[in-house]
Amino acid sequence: MSALTARDSASAPPRLGVLISGRGSNLKALIDAIDDGRLDATIAVVLSNKADAPGLDHARLAGIATVVLSHQAFASREEYDRAVVQELKGRRVGLVCLAGFMRLLSPLFVDAFPDRILNIHPSLLPNYPGLHPQQQALDDHATVSGATVHVVNKDLDAGPVVLQREVPVIPGDTADTLAARILAVEHRLYPDAVRLVLERRR
Ligand code: GRF
C-alpha cells in the first residue's frame, strides 16, 4: 500500500489536506463531492495561511479540522513550509490539494510529499502560468482557455497534468466573466482529478 492511499483501516478513505488562502470554493467543491459519494476520501485538515480566509467557514460548517498558520510568523519560506509539512504529516495526510493557496512551495515541501501535491490553475497549462491567467488569456486574444489540475513539482504551475478541461472565451469577456465561467468548470474538475489520482495509486 502506498503512502498516498494509506488507510487507518481497510475501510477508511484516503486522507486529504486542503490548503487555502481565500474564498475556498474549490474546497467546497471537494467537500460536496465527498458528501455526495462522488469522491471516496476524507479531508483530514484545511490549512490556511490567512486567519480571515472565508473558505475556512466551509470547513468549519462541515466539521473539518482547520489550522491557521500565518506565514508572517515565520522567518523564512523554509521554516514556514516545515511547519505546514509537520501539521500535514501529524494528521496522516496522504494527498495535499492546493486550492487557491497563494504561496510558492519550497523544495522542502515538495520533497516531503513527492508526487502527492495537486494544484488547480485556471488556464490550460502550459499556457498562462502564474498570476492573472484569465487576463493573460484575454491579452493573448485566446478563443479557448480552461482549467488544469496538475501535480506540483519545484517549478511554478509546471508539473505533470492530471486533467484539463477547455472553456470558451466569449467576445466581450472580462477577466471576471471568464474567471466565473472557468471556476464553474474547476468545481467539477478538481474532484474528478483527485479521484483519478487516488484510483491510479490504489
Ligand atoms: C481558483 O481559480 C484556482 O484555480 C486558483 O485560485 C482560485 C481559487 O479559488 N488556483 P477558490 O478559493 O477555490 O474559490
Short mmCIF file of C-alpha atoms and ligand atoms in Angstrom, two decimals:
data_model
loop_
_atom_site.label_atom_id
_atom_site.label_comp_id
_atom_site.label_asym_id
_atom_site.label_seq_id
_atom_site.Cartn_x
_atom_site.Cartn_y
_atom_site.Cartn_z
CA MET A 1 0.00 0.00 0.00
CA SER A 2 1.46 3.39 -0.92
CA ALA A 3 1.69 6.28 1.49
CA LEU A 4 -0.85 8.10 -0.64
CA THR A 5 -3.57 5.58 -0.05
CA ALA A 6 -2.50 4.72 3.47
CA ARG A 7 -5.64 3.98 5.41
CA ASP A 8 -6.17 3.65 9.11
CA SER A 9 -8.15 0.50 8.47
CA ALA A 10 -9.30 -1.43 5.45
CA SER A 11 -12.39 0.74 5.07
CA ALA A 12 -11.03 4.20 5.98
CA PRO A 13 -10.79 6.56 2.99
CA PRO A 14 -7.56 8.31 1.92
CA ARG A 15 -6.77 11.44 3.89
CA LEU A 16 -6.55 14.79 2.10
CA GLY A 17 -5.06 18.03 3.34
CA VAL A 18 -6.52 21.08 1.59
CA LEU A 19 -4.56 24.33 1.61
CA ILE A 20 -6.32 27.64 1.01
CA SER A 21 -5.72 31.37 1.26
CA GLY A 22 -9.12 32.83 0.39
CA ARG A 23 -12.62 32.11 -0.87
CA GLY A 24 -12.35 28.32 -0.83
CA SER A 25 -14.93 27.49 -3.49
CA ASN A 26 -12.77 24.61 -4.74
CA LEU A 27 -12.51 23.35 -1.17
CA LYS A 28 -16.31 23.46 -1.02
CA ALA A 29 -16.47 21.50 -4.29
CA LEU A 30 -14.26 18.80 -2.74
CA ILE A 31 -16.39 18.72 0.42
CA ASP A 32 -19.56 18.39 -1.68
CA ALA A 33 -18.06 15.62 -3.84
CA ILE A 34 -17.14 13.65 -0.72
CA ASP A 35 -20.59 14.24 0.82
CA ASP A 36 -22.31 13.16 -2.41
CA GLY A 37 -20.27 9.97 -2.65
CA ARG A 38 -18.51 11.09 -5.83
CA LEU A 39 -15.13 11.07 -4.12
CA ASP A 40 -14.00 8.39 -1.69
CA ALA A 41 -11.74 10.43 0.57
CA THR A 42 -11.77 12.34 3.80
CA ILE A 43 -10.42 15.83 4.41
CA ALA A 44 -8.16 15.47 7.44
CA VAL A 45 -7.43 19.18 7.70
CA VAL A 46 -7.94 22.51 5.95
CA LEU A 47 -4.94 24.76 6.43
CA SER A 48 -4.90 28.46 5.61
CA ASN A 49 -2.08 30.98 5.74
CA LYS A 50 -4.71 33.69 6.33
CA ALA A 51 -6.81 33.79 9.50
CA ASP A 52 -9.61 35.62 7.68
CA ALA A 53 -9.85 33.32 4.67
CA PRO A 54 -13.61 32.96 4.01
CA GLY A 55 -13.04 29.37 2.90
CA LEU A 56 -12.32 28.36 6.49
CA ASP A 57 -16.05 28.65 7.13
CA HIS A 58 -16.77 25.90 4.59
CA ALA A 59 -14.51 23.61 6.60
CA ARG A 60 -15.97 24.62 9.97
CA LEU A 61 -19.53 24.13 8.75
CA ALA A 62 -18.58 20.67 7.52
CA GLY A 63 -16.95 19.81 10.85
CA ILE A 64 -13.49 19.58 9.30
CA ALA A 65 -10.44 20.48 11.40
CA THR A 66 -8.92 23.83 10.48
CA VAL A 67 -5.43 25.19 11.10
CA VAL A 68 -4.28 28.75 10.52
CA LEU A 69 -0.55 29.15 10.08
CA SER A 70 0.38 32.69 9.16
CA HIS A 71 3.48 32.87 7.02
CA GLN A 72 4.20 36.22 8.69
CA ALA A 73 5.07 34.41 11.90
CA PHE A 74 8.00 32.61 10.26
CA ALA A 75 11.42 33.96 9.35
CA SER A 76 11.76 32.12 6.05
CA ARG A 77 9.78 30.21 3.45
CA GLU A 78 11.53 27.01 4.51
CA GLU A 79 10.62 27.46 8.18
CA TYR A 80 7.01 28.10 7.24
CA ASP A 81 6.86 25.12 4.94
CA ARG A 82 8.47 22.91 7.58
CA ALA A 83 5.66 23.83 9.98
CA VAL A 84 2.99 23.16 7.34
CA VAL A 85 4.53 19.79 6.50
CA GLN A 86 4.61 18.91 10.19
CA GLU A 87 0.88 19.72 10.52
CA LEU A 88 0.02 17.63 7.48
CA LYS A 89 2.18 14.66 8.44
CA GLY A 90 0.87 14.81 12.00
CA ARG A 91 -2.62 14.36 10.62
CA ARG A 92 -1.52 11.49 8.36
CA VAL A 93 -2.33 13.37 5.17
CA GLY A 94 -1.62 11.28 2.08
CA LEU A 95 -2.51 13.80 -0.62
CA VAL A 96 -2.18 17.58 -0.46
CA CYS A 97 -4.64 19.64 -2.51
CA LEU A 98 -3.75 23.27 -3.12
CA ALA A 99 -6.99 25.17 -3.60
CA GLY A 100 -6.21 28.82 -4.05
CA PHE A 101 -3.18 28.64 -1.71
CA MET A 102 -1.31 31.78 -2.68
CA ARG A 103 2.16 30.64 -1.69
CA LEU A 104 5.05 29.23 -3.65
CA LEU A 105 6.15 25.91 -2.18
CA SER A 106 9.80 25.43 -1.30
CA PRO A 107 11.67 22.28 -2.42
CA LEU A 108 11.46 21.16 1.21
CA PHE A 109 7.66 20.97 0.93
CA VAL A 110 7.64 19.33 -2.49
CA ASP A 111 10.17 16.71 -1.36
CA ALA A 112 8.08 15.92 1.72
CA PHE A 113 5.14 14.88 -0.49
CA PRO A 114 6.69 13.65 -3.75
CA ASP A 115 4.03 13.41 -6.48
CA ARG A 116 1.45 13.84 -3.75
CA ILE A 117 0.62 17.53 -4.10
CA LEU A 118 -2.03 18.69 -6.57
CA ASN A 119 -2.86 22.21 -7.68
CA ILE A 120 -5.71 23.67 -9.70
CA HIS A 121 -5.00 26.53 -12.09
CA PRO A 122 -7.50 28.49 -14.20
CA SER A 123 -5.89 28.05 -17.62
CA LEU A 124 -4.89 25.30 -19.98
CA LEU A 125 -1.32 24.87 -18.76
CA PRO A 126 1.35 25.30 -20.03
CA ASN A 127 -0.48 28.39 -21.28
CA TYR A 128 -0.74 31.31 -18.88
CA PRO A 129 1.03 30.12 -15.72
CA GLY A 130 1.41 32.39 -12.73
CA LEU A 131 -0.78 35.30 -11.76
CA HIS A 132 -3.86 36.62 -13.60
CA PRO A 133 -4.18 33.76 -16.11
CA GLN A 134 -7.64 34.91 -17.23
CA GLN A 135 -6.30 38.37 -18.12
CA GLN A 136 -3.33 36.71 -19.81
CA ALA A 137 -5.78 34.73 -21.99
CA LEU A 138 -7.67 37.89 -22.93
CA ASP A 139 -4.47 39.80 -23.68
CA ASP A 140 -3.42 36.90 -25.92
CA HIS A 141 -6.78 37.04 -27.80
CA ALA A 142 -7.30 33.36 -26.98
CA THR A 143 -10.61 31.87 -28.08
CA VAL A 144 -10.27 28.96 -25.66
CA SER A 145 -8.91 28.79 -22.14
CA GLY A 146 -9.79 26.36 -19.38
CA ALA A 147 -8.70 24.76 -16.15
CA THR A 148 -5.92 22.36 -15.23
CA VAL A 149 -5.23 20.11 -12.28
CA HIS A 150 -1.57 19.17 -12.14
CA VAL A 151 0.96 17.51 -9.87
CA VAL A 152 3.12 20.10 -8.13
CA ASN A 153 6.85 19.97 -8.72
CA LYS A 154 9.56 22.51 -7.99
CA ASP A 155 8.64 24.75 -10.96
CA LEU A 156 5.67 27.09 -10.87
CA ASP A 157 2.50 25.65 -12.48
CA ALA A 158 4.64 23.21 -14.43
CA GLY A 159 4.14 19.69 -13.05
CA PRO A 160 2.51 16.79 -14.93
CA VAL A 161 -1.10 17.42 -15.92
CA VAL A 162 -3.71 15.18 -14.30
CA LEU A 163 -6.82 16.58 -16.02
CA GLN A 164 -7.69 19.60 -18.15
CA ARG A 165 -10.98 20.96 -19.45
CA GLU A 166 -11.48 23.63 -22.06
CA VAL A 167 -13.64 26.71 -21.52
CA PRO A 168 -14.54 29.06 -24.38
CA VAL A 169 -13.53 32.69 -24.30
CA ILE A 170 -16.56 34.68 -25.42
CA PRO A 171 -16.37 38.04 -27.20
CA GLY A 172 -16.85 40.79 -24.64
CA ASP A 173 -15.43 38.68 -21.81
CA THR A 174 -13.71 40.49 -18.99
CA ALA A 175 -11.25 38.76 -16.69
CA ASP A 176 -14.11 38.43 -14.20
CA THR A 177 -16.66 36.87 -16.57
CA LEU A 178 -14.05 34.46 -17.91
CA ALA A 179 -12.92 33.61 -14.37
CA ALA A 180 -16.51 32.81 -13.36
CA ARG A 181 -17.02 30.52 -16.39
CA ILE A 182 -13.73 28.73 -15.67
CA LEU A 183 -14.49 28.44 -11.95
CA ALA A 184 -17.70 26.52 -12.63
CA VAL A 185 -15.61 24.00 -14.57
CA GLU A 186 -12.94 23.89 -11.85
CA HIS A 187 -15.55 22.76 -9.34
CA ARG A 188 -16.19 19.59 -11.33
CA LEU A 189 -12.61 19.11 -12.47
CA TYR A 190 -10.89 19.08 -9.08
CA PRO A 191 -12.93 16.26 -7.53
CA ASP A 192 -12.58 14.27 -10.78
CA ALA A 193 -8.81 14.74 -10.75
CA VAL A 194 -8.43 13.80 -7.10
CA ARG A 195 -10.49 10.66 -7.71
CA LEU A 196 -8.30 9.77 -10.71
CA VAL A 197 -5.09 10.21 -8.74
CA LEU A 198 -6.39 8.12 -5.84
CA GLU A 199 -7.63 5.37 -8.17
CA ARG A 200 -4.34 5.21 -10.08
CA ARG A 201 -2.41 4.64 -6.89
CA ARG A 202 -4.75 2.24 -5.23
C1 GRF B 1 -9.12 29.25 -8.46
O1 GRF B 1 -9.39 29.94 -9.65
C2 GRF B 1 -7.97 28.33 -8.63
O2 GRF B 1 -7.88 27.79 -9.91
C3 GRF B 1 -6.79 29.23 -8.39
O3 GRF B 1 -7.21 30.10 -7.36
C4 GRF B 1 -8.62 30.20 -7.38
C5 GRF B 1 -9.10 29.80 -6.01
O4 GRF B 1 -10.49 29.98 -5.88
N1 GRF B 1 -5.60 28.50 -8.06
P1 GRF B 1 -11.24 29.37 -4.62
O5 GRF B 1 -10.54 29.95 -3.38
O6 GRF B 1 -11.14 27.89 -4.68
O7 GRF B 1 -12.64 29.86 -4.72
#
